[in-house]
PDB file of C-alpha atoms in Angstrom:
ATOM      1  CA  UNK A  29      11.784 -33.086  -5.316  1.00  0.00           C
ATOM      2  CA  UNK A  30      10.875 -29.578  -4.022  1.00  0.00           C
ATOM      3  CA  UNK A  31      13.462 -27.790  -1.883  1.00  0.00           C
ATOM      4  CA  UNK A  32      11.594 -26.521   1.220  1.00  0.00           C
ATOM      5  CA  UNK A  33      13.743 -23.389   1.668  1.00  0.00           C
ATOM      6  CA  UNK A  34      13.009 -22.287  -1.898  1.00  0.00           C
ATOM      7  CA  UNK A  35       9.262 -22.578  -1.353  1.00  0.00           C
ATOM      8  CA  UNK A  36       7.275 -19.865   0.425  1.00  0.00           C
ATOM      9  CA  UNK A  37       6.444 -20.611   4.041  1.00  0.00           C
ATOM     10  CA  UNK A  38       2.771 -21.241   4.786  1.00  0.00           C
ATOM     11  CA  UNK A  39       0.809 -18.074   5.475  1.00  0.00           C
ATOM     12  CA  UNK A  40       0.030 -17.277   9.116  1.00  0.00           C
ATOM     13  CA  UNK A  41      -2.670 -14.691   9.747  1.00  0.00           C
ATOM     14  CA  UNK A  42      -1.143 -13.294  12.931  1.00  0.00           C
ATOM     15  CA  UNK A  43      -2.711 -10.242  14.609  1.00  0.00           C
ATOM     16  CA  UNK A  44      -0.784  -6.983  14.401  1.00  0.00           C
ATOM     17  CA  UNK A  45      -0.696  -4.475  17.229  1.00  0.00           C
ATOM     18  CA  UNK A  46      -1.064  -1.537  14.879  1.00  0.00           C
ATOM     19  CA  UNK A  47      -4.617  -2.640  14.028  1.00  0.00           C
ATOM     20  CA  UNK A  48      -5.697  -2.062  17.620  1.00  0.00           C
ATOM     21  CA  UNK A  49      -6.832   1.128  19.310  1.00  0.00           C
ATOM     22  CA  UNK A  50      -5.766   2.155  22.788  1.00  0.00           C
ATOM     23  CA  UNK A  51      -2.011   2.484  22.233  1.00  0.00           C
ATOM     24  CA  UNK A  52      -0.316   5.617  23.502  1.00  0.00           C
ATOM     25  CA  UNK A  53      -0.489   7.978  20.547  1.00  0.00           C
ATOM     26  CA  UNK A  54       3.234   8.794  20.667  1.00  0.00           C
ATOM     27  CA  UNK A  55       4.134   5.083  20.400  1.00  0.00           C
ATOM     28  CA  UNK A  56       1.615   4.556  17.607  1.00  0.00           C
ATOM     29  CA  UNK A  57       2.870   7.593  15.684  1.00  0.00           C
ATOM     30  CA  UNK A  58       6.492   6.499  16.053  1.00  0.00           C
ATOM     31  CA  UNK A  59       5.662   3.073  14.585  1.00  0.00           C
ATOM     32  CA  UNK A  60       4.117   4.633  11.491  1.00  0.00           C
ATOM     33  CA  UNK A  61       7.147   6.854  11.066  1.00  0.00           C
ATOM     34  CA  UNK A  62       9.250   3.667  11.158  1.00  0.00           C
ATOM     35  CA  UNK A  63       7.144   2.424   8.223  1.00  0.00           C
ATOM     36  CA  UNK A  64       7.772   5.718   6.415  1.00  0.00           C
ATOM     37  CA  UNK A  65      11.527   5.227   6.767  1.00  0.00           C
ATOM     38  CA  UNK A  66      11.281   1.642   5.503  1.00  0.00           C
ATOM     39  CA  UNK A  67       9.225   2.767   2.511  1.00  0.00           C
ATOM     40  CA  UNK A  68      11.666   5.531   1.629  1.00  0.00           C
ATOM     41  CA  UNK A  69      14.949   3.701   2.038  1.00  0.00           C
ATOM     42  CA  UNK A  70      13.978   0.102   1.182  1.00  0.00           C
ATOM     43  CA  UNK A  71      12.038   0.824  -1.976  1.00  0.00           C
ATOM     44  CA  UNK A  72       8.399   0.736  -0.909  1.00  0.00           C
ATOM     45  CA  UNK A  73       7.691   4.291  -2.001  1.00  0.00           C
ATOM     46  CA  UNK A  74       9.226   3.699  -5.428  1.00  0.00           C
ATOM     47  CA  UNK A  75       7.427   0.374  -5.785  1.00  0.00           C
ATOM     48  CA  UNK A  76       4.116   2.187  -5.371  1.00  0.00           C
ATOM     49  CA  UNK A  77       4.806   5.395  -7.268  1.00  0.00           C
ATOM     50  CA  UNK A  78       6.990   4.415 -10.226  1.00  0.00           C
ATOM     51  CA  UNK A  79       4.243   2.439 -12.047  1.00  0.00           C
ATOM     52  CA  UNK A  80       1.675   5.060 -11.058  1.00  0.00           C
ATOM     53  CA  UNK A  81       3.787   7.905 -12.443  1.00  0.00           C
ATOM     54  CA  UNK A  82       4.326   6.016 -15.698  1.00  0.00           C
ATOM     55  CA  UNK A  83       0.549   5.888 -16.159  1.00  0.00           C
ATOM     56  CA  UNK A  84       0.167   9.528 -15.144  1.00  0.00           C
ATOM     57  CA  UNK A  85       2.841  10.489 -17.661  1.00  0.00           C
ATOM     58  CA  UNK A  86       0.532   9.470 -20.504  1.00  0.00           C
ATOM     59  CA  UNK A  87      -2.235  11.832 -19.408  1.00  0.00           C
ATOM     60  CA  UNK A  88      -2.751  15.039 -21.420  1.00  0.00           C
ATOM     61  CA  UNK A  89      -0.759  18.051 -20.237  1.00  0.00           C
ATOM     62  CA  UNK A  90      -2.781  20.430 -18.134  1.00  0.00           C
ATOM     63  CA  UNK A  91      -5.205  17.786 -16.900  1.00  0.00           C
ATOM     64  CA  UNK A  92      -5.476  17.570 -13.096  1.00  0.00           C
ATOM     65  CA  UNK A  93      -4.581  14.121 -11.775  1.00  0.00           C
ATOM     66  CA  UNK A  94      -6.899  12.635  -9.132  1.00  0.00           C
ATOM     67  CA  UNK A  95      -5.524   9.836  -6.949  1.00  0.00           C
ATOM     68  CA  UNK A  96      -6.946   7.861  -4.027  1.00  0.00           C
ATOM     69  CA  UNK A  97      -4.428   6.386  -1.570  1.00  0.00           C
ATOM     70  CA  UNK A  98      -6.071   3.633   0.492  1.00  0.00           C
ATOM     71  CA  UNK A  99      -4.776   2.613   3.917  1.00  0.00           C
ATOM     72  CA  UNK A 100      -2.689   5.757   3.924  1.00  0.00           C
ATOM     73  CA  UNK A 101      -0.885   5.405   7.261  1.00  0.00           C
ATOM     74  CA  UNK A 102       1.225   8.520   7.821  1.00  0.00           C
ATOM     75  CA  UNK A 103       0.337   9.660   4.271  1.00  0.00           C
ATOM     76  CA  UNK A 104       3.941   9.237   3.161  1.00  0.00           C
ATOM     77  CA  UNK A 105       2.895   7.947  -0.268  1.00  0.00           C
ATOM     78  CA  UNK A 106       0.542  10.917  -0.949  1.00  0.00           C
ATOM     79  CA  UNK A 107       3.187  13.382   0.256  1.00  0.00           C
ATOM     80  CA  UNK A 108       5.841  11.965  -2.056  1.00  0.00           C
ATOM     81  CA  UNK A 109       3.364  11.837  -4.931  1.00  0.00           C
ATOM     82  CA  UNK A 110       2.466  15.498  -4.358  1.00  0.00           C
ATOM     83  CA  UNK A 111       6.173  16.382  -4.447  1.00  0.00           C
ATOM     84  CA  UNK A 112       6.683  14.444  -7.689  1.00  0.00           C
ATOM     85  CA  UNK A 113       3.679  16.101  -9.321  1.00  0.00           C
ATOM     86  CA  UNK A 114       5.005  19.514  -8.305  1.00  0.00           C
ATOM     87  CA  UNK A 115       8.408  18.755  -9.830  1.00  0.00           C
ATOM     88  CA  UNK A 116       6.679  17.687 -13.050  1.00  0.00           C
ATOM     89  CA  UNK A 117       4.529  20.815 -13.099  1.00  0.00           C
ATOM     90  CA  UNK A 118       1.321  18.799 -12.873  1.00  0.00           C
ATOM     91  CA  UNK A 119      -1.781  19.673 -10.885  1.00  0.00           C
ATOM     92  CA  UNK A 120      -2.975  16.907  -8.570  1.00  0.00           C
ATOM     93  CA  UNK A 121      -5.764  16.253  -6.098  1.00  0.00           C
ATOM     94  CA  UNK A 122      -4.868  13.396  -3.767  1.00  0.00           C
ATOM     95  CA  UNK A 123      -7.228  11.785  -1.276  1.00  0.00           C
ATOM     96  CA  UNK A 124      -5.707   9.842   1.624  1.00  0.00           C
ATOM     97  CA  UNK A 125      -8.132   7.272   3.069  1.00  0.00           C
ATOM     98  CA  UNK A 126      -8.081   5.225   6.261  1.00  0.00           C
ATOM     99  CA  UNK A 127     -10.525   3.931   8.870  1.00  0.00           C
ATOM    100  CA  UNK A 128      -8.372   3.893  12.017  1.00  0.00           C
ATOM    101  CA  UNK A 129      -8.963   6.962  14.226  1.00  0.00           C
ATOM    102  CA  UNK A 130      -5.322   7.391  15.228  1.00  0.00           C
ATOM    103  CA  UNK A 131      -4.164   6.954  11.618  1.00  0.00           C
ATOM    104  CA  UNK A 132      -6.596   9.638  10.515  1.00  0.00           C
ATOM    105  CA  UNK A 133      -5.234  11.971  13.176  1.00  0.00           C
ATOM    106  CA  UNK A 134      -1.655  11.239  12.115  1.00  0.00           C
ATOM    107  CA  UNK A 135      -2.373  11.647   8.394  1.00  0.00           C
ATOM    108  CA  UNK A 136      -4.074  14.989   9.001  1.00  0.00           C
ATOM    109  CA  UNK A 137      -1.129  16.199  11.059  1.00  0.00           C
ATOM    110  CA  UNK A 138       1.395  15.142   8.435  1.00  0.00           C
ATOM    111  CA  UNK A 139      -0.502  16.644   5.474  1.00  0.00           C
ATOM    112  CA  UNK A 140      -1.673  19.889   7.094  1.00  0.00           C
ATOM    113  CA  UNK A 141       0.781  21.952   5.038  1.00  0.00           C
ATOM    114  CA  UNK A 142       0.064  20.190   1.709  1.00  0.00           C
ATOM    115  CA  UNK A 143      -3.000  21.725   0.010  1.00  0.00           C
ATOM    116  CA  UNK A 144      -3.246  19.066  -2.701  1.00  0.00           C
ATOM    117  CA  UNK A 145      -3.986  16.310  -0.133  1.00  0.00           C
ATOM    118  CA  UNK A 146      -7.251  15.745   1.717  1.00  0.00           C
ATOM    119  CA  UNK A 147      -7.858  13.014   4.296  1.00  0.00           C
ATOM    120  CA  UNK A 148     -11.074  10.959   4.322  1.00  0.00           C
ATOM    121  CA  UNK A 149     -12.419   8.228   6.580  1.00  0.00           C
ATOM    122  CA  UNK A 150     -13.595   5.028   4.928  1.00  0.00           C
ATOM    123  CA  UNK A 151     -13.091   1.297   4.420  1.00  0.00           C
ATOM    124  CA  UNK A 152     -11.467  -0.426   1.466  1.00  0.00           C
ATOM    125  CA  UNK A 153     -14.210  -3.062   1.674  1.00  0.00           C
ATOM    126  CA  UNK A 154     -16.775  -0.475   0.507  1.00  0.00           C
ATOM    127  CA  UNK A 155     -15.096   2.684  -0.716  1.00  0.00           C
ATOM    128  CA  UNK A 156     -17.293   5.745  -0.066  1.00  0.00           C
ATOM    129  CA  UNK A 157     -17.023   7.087  -3.624  1.00  0.00           C
ATOM    130  CA  UNK A 158     -18.943   6.881  -6.869  1.00  0.00           C
ATOM    131  CA  UNK A 159     -17.764   4.815  -9.830  1.00  0.00           C
ATOM    132  CA  UNK A 160     -14.846   6.409 -11.701  1.00  0.00           C
ATOM    133  CA  UNK A 161     -14.425   9.101  -9.037  1.00  0.00           C
ATOM    134  CA  UNK A 162     -10.614   9.067  -9.455  1.00  0.00           C
ATOM    135  CA  UNK A 163      -8.109   8.596 -12.225  1.00  0.00           C
ATOM    136  CA  UNK A 164      -5.985   6.227 -10.140  1.00  0.00           C
ATOM    137  CA  UNK A 165      -5.835   4.448  -6.787  1.00  0.00           C
ATOM    138  CA  UNK A 166      -2.899   3.154  -4.780  1.00  0.00           C
ATOM    139  CA  UNK A 167      -2.778   0.832  -1.786  1.00  0.00           C
ATOM    140  CA  UNK A 168       0.458   0.117   0.096  1.00  0.00           C
ATOM    141  CA  UNK A 169       1.144  -2.403   2.882  1.00  0.00           C
ATOM    142  CA  UNK A 170      -2.565  -2.998   3.446  1.00  0.00           C
ATOM    143  CA  UNK A 171      -3.508  -6.153   1.534  1.00  0.00           C
ATOM    144  CA  UNK A 172      -1.861  -8.498   4.034  1.00  0.00           C
ATOM    145  CA  UNK A 173      -4.407  -7.278   6.610  1.00  0.00           C
ATOM    146  CA  UNK A 174      -7.393  -8.291   4.481  1.00  0.00           C
ATOM    147  CA  UNK A 175      -7.365 -12.042   3.837  1.00  0.00           C
ATOM    148  CA  UNK A 176      -7.973 -13.633   0.417  1.00  0.00           C
ATOM    149  CA  UNK A 177     -11.599 -12.627  -0.019  1.00  0.00           C
ATOM    150  CA  UNK A 178     -10.891  -9.176   1.363  1.00  0.00           C
ATOM    151  CA  UNK A 179      -8.117  -8.685  -1.193  1.00  0.00           C
ATOM    152  CA  UNK A 180     -10.402  -9.731  -4.044  1.00  0.00           C
ATOM    153  CA  UNK A 181     -13.111  -7.351  -2.843  1.00  0.00           C
ATOM    154  CA  UNK A 182     -10.520  -4.550  -2.477  1.00  0.00           C
ATOM    155  CA  UNK A 183      -9.287  -5.002  -6.052  1.00  0.00           C
ATOM    156  CA  UNK A 184     -12.850  -4.804  -7.336  1.00  0.00           C
ATOM    157  CA  UNK A 185     -13.484  -1.660  -5.282  1.00  0.00           C
ATOM    158  CA  UNK A 186     -10.262  -0.033  -6.525  1.00  0.00           C
ATOM    159  CA  UNK A 187     -11.263  -0.857 -10.073  1.00  0.00           C
ATOM    160  CA  UNK A 188     -14.774   0.500  -9.565  1.00  0.00           C
ATOM    161  CA  UNK A 189     -13.670   3.938  -8.353  1.00  0.00           C
ATOM    162  CA  UNK A 190     -10.912   4.468 -10.943  1.00  0.00           C
ATOM    163  CA  UNK A 191     -10.980   5.443 -14.606  1.00  0.00           C
ATOM    164  CA  UNK A 192      -7.375   4.766 -15.534  1.00  0.00           C
ATOM    165  CA  UNK A 193      -5.760   2.245 -13.248  1.00  0.00           C
ATOM    166  CA  UNK A 194      -4.528   1.195  -9.830  1.00  0.00           C
ATOM    167  CA  UNK A 195      -1.420  -0.061  -8.030  1.00  0.00           C
ATOM    168  CA  UNK A 196      -1.154  -2.395  -5.048  1.00  0.00           C
ATOM    169  CA  UNK A 197       2.169  -2.624  -3.223  1.00  0.00           C
ATOM    170  CA  UNK A 198       2.786  -5.061  -0.376  1.00  0.00           C
ATOM    171  CA  UNK A 199       5.455  -7.292   1.102  1.00  0.00           C
ATOM    172  CA  UNK A 200       6.352 -10.775  -0.109  1.00  0.00           C
ATOM    173  CA  UNK A 201       6.106 -13.783   2.174  1.00  0.00           C
ATOM    174  CA  UNK A 202       9.347 -15.696   1.713  1.00  0.00           C
ATOM    175  CA  UNK A 203      11.927 -17.339   3.935  1.00  0.00           C
ATOM    176  CA  UNK A 204      14.521 -14.699   3.090  1.00  0.00           C
ATOM    177  CA  UNK A 205      12.206 -11.785   3.908  1.00  0.00           C
ATOM    178  CA  UNK A 206      11.329 -13.383   7.247  1.00  0.00           C
ATOM    179  CA  UNK A 207      15.019 -13.848   8.057  1.00  0.00           C
ATOM    180  CA  UNK A 208      15.926 -10.326   6.942  1.00  0.00           C
ATOM    181  CA  UNK A 209      13.139  -8.637   8.921  1.00  0.00           C
ATOM    182  CA  UNK A 210      13.818 -10.736  12.031  1.00  0.00           C
ATOM    183  CA  UNK A 211      17.506  -9.756  11.943  1.00  0.00           C
ATOM    184  CA  UNK A 212      17.156  -6.112  10.925  1.00  0.00           C
ATOM    185  CA  UNK A 213      14.192  -4.860  12.957  1.00  0.00           C
ATOM    186  CA  UNK A 214      15.844  -5.010  16.423  1.00  0.00           C
ATOM    187  CA  UNK A 215      18.816  -3.096  15.008  1.00  0.00           C
ATOM    188  CA  UNK A 216      16.845  -0.158  13.615  1.00  0.00           C
ATOM    189  CA  UNK A 217      14.001   0.489  16.072  1.00  0.00           C
ATOM    190  CA  UNK A 218      13.131   0.163  19.731  1.00  0.00           C
ATOM    191  CA  UNK A 219       9.421   0.719  19.125  1.00  0.00           C
ATOM    192  CA  UNK A 220       7.450  -2.184  20.618  1.00  0.00           C
ATOM    193  CA  UNK A 221       4.696  -2.049  17.997  1.00  0.00           C
ATOM    194  CA  UNK A 222       7.148  -2.076  15.094  1.00  0.00           C
ATOM    195  CA  UNK A 223       9.206  -4.894  16.603  1.00  0.00           C
ATOM    196  CA  UNK A 224       6.136  -7.100  16.938  1.00  0.00           C
ATOM    197  CA  UNK A 225       4.383  -6.165  13.708  1.00  0.00           C
ATOM    198  CA  UNK A 226       7.358  -6.244  11.344  1.00  0.00           C
ATOM    199  CA  UNK A 227       7.696 -10.016  11.486  1.00  0.00           C
ATOM    200  CA  UNK A 228       3.947 -10.643  11.926  1.00  0.00           C
ATOM    201  CA  UNK A 229       3.202  -8.678   8.757  1.00  0.00           C
ATOM    202  CA  UNK A 230       5.623 -10.750   6.657  1.00  0.00           C
ATOM    203  CA  UNK A 231       3.919 -13.962   7.809  1.00  0.00           C
ATOM    204  CA  UNK A 232       0.593 -12.447   6.647  1.00  0.00           C
ATOM    205  CA  UNK A 233       1.836 -11.313   3.221  1.00  0.00           C
ATOM    206  CA  UNK A 234       1.209 -13.052  -0.091  1.00  0.00           C
ATOM    207  CA  UNK A 235       3.483 -14.461  -2.762  1.00  0.00           C
ATOM    208  CA  UNK A 236       3.430 -13.102  -6.333  1.00  0.00           C
ATOM    209  CA  UNK A 237       1.591 -16.236  -7.491  1.00  0.00           C
ATOM    210  CA  UNK A 238      -1.049 -15.796  -4.791  1.00  0.00           C
ATOM    211  CA  UNK A 239      -1.528 -12.136  -5.709  1.00  0.00           C
ATOM    212  CA  UNK A 240      -1.859 -13.064  -9.394  1.00  0.00           C
ATOM    213  CA  UNK A 241      -4.428 -15.718  -8.529  1.00  0.00           C
ATOM    214  CA  UNK A 242      -6.466 -13.221  -6.502  1.00  0.00           C
ATOM    215  CA  UNK A 243      -6.342 -10.720  -9.381  1.00  0.00           C
ATOM    216  CA  UNK A 244      -7.692 -13.397 -11.742  1.00  0.00           C
ATOM    217  CA  UNK A 245     -10.438 -14.341  -9.282  1.00  0.00           C
ATOM    218  CA  UNK A 246     -11.331 -10.654  -8.954  1.00  0.00           C
ATOM    219  CA  UNK A 247     -11.821 -10.525 -12.728  1.00  0.00           C
ATOM    220  CA  UNK A 248      -8.568  -8.829 -13.743  1.00  0.00           C
ATOM    221  CA  UNK A 249      -6.382 -11.366 -15.585  1.00  0.00           C
ATOM    222  CA  UNK A 250      -4.721  -8.402 -17.321  1.00  0.00           C
ATOM    223  CA  UNK A 251      -3.273  -7.091 -14.043  1.00  0.00           C
ATOM    224  CA  UNK A 252       0.511  -7.212 -14.012  1.00  0.00           C
ATOM    225  CA  UNK A 253       2.148  -8.805 -10.966  1.00  0.00           C
ATOM    226  CA  UNK A 254       5.869  -8.398 -10.398  1.00  0.00           C
ATOM    227  CA  UNK A 255       8.490  -8.521  -7.689  1.00  0.00           C
ATOM    228  CA  UNK A 256      10.113  -5.238  -6.665  1.00  0.00           C
ATOM    229  CA  UNK A 257      13.411  -4.856  -4.754  1.00  0.00           C
ATOM    230  CA  UNK A 258      13.646  -5.579  -1.036  1.00  0.00           C
ATOM    231  CA  UNK A 259      10.799  -8.054  -0.839  1.00  0.00           C
ATOM    232  CA  UNK A 260       7.890  -6.167  -2.381  1.00  0.00           C
ATOM    233  CA  UNK A 261       5.113  -7.454  -4.645  1.00  0.00           C
ATOM    234  CA  UNK A 262       3.427  -4.946  -6.958  1.00  0.00           C
ATOM    235  CA  UNK A 263       0.118  -5.443  -8.771  1.00  0.00           C
ATOM    236  CA  UNK A 264      -0.697  -2.912 -11.504  1.00  0.00           C
ATOM    237  CA  UNK A 265      -3.825  -2.616 -13.613  1.00  0.00           C
ATOM    238  CA  UNK A 266      -3.474  -0.082 -16.413  1.00  0.00           C
ATOM    239  CA  UNK A 267      -6.826   0.697 -18.038  1.00  0.00           C
ATOM    240  CA  UNK A 268      -5.349   3.071 -20.593  1.00  0.00           C
ATOM    241  CA  UNK A 269      -6.659   6.588 -21.065  1.00  0.00           C
ATOM    242  CA  UNK A 270     -10.447   6.628 -21.339  1.00  0.00           C
ATOM    243  CA  UNK A 271     -11.979  10.067 -21.781  1.00  0.00           C
ATOM    244  CA  UNK A 272     -13.419  11.706 -18.718  1.00  0.00           C
ATOM    245  CA  UNK A 273     -17.179  11.870 -18.584  1.00  0.00           C
TER     246      UNK A 273
END
């Protein structure tokens, strides 16, 4: 007989405040910086960039890496990627994409001093780029906003615009992640948006099995789905190293 606590709770598509416009910009900005701290210290940044950097490491020396980061938030993932590429002595061109006006403002502020990063406006539902425009794409903490069909469409769009592969990184919906976030969030932030959205986002997230099923339905049964530390699910599609046209 199934043990209820060991099963994932049913998904609840609860609205998140951060999706809205009209918040005071300082409050909105502070909430995204909370997400940056969570990514850095609870493994989200590594969950996104470790598989990406393994694929990049197989590229020929001297070749400029092109990466699209979708749903970029405060552009913390592009900034860390730029730093890693610099340490490795690799040239990179990184595009940070979002469609929320305040996010675009924030990302441009945060990346103003990083010449390898540009910020574009656009939707993951219909990426404003030609086929194979980038080597790689990443998408962090965005899929839970999209719904099943939106996730499938996003995977297909990420695959369309990339030559070499893509990485999706999001939270995992589980009883333990709900309990952890509910207990920890009031202790680490007083931001009203973060306090509301932290638990709402976990209810909206997907399980590894659900992510794998969506990858299959999108046409990518070869995508690798795995758990990462601290309640993350990572989907990676490695296309290998096709020659650039």
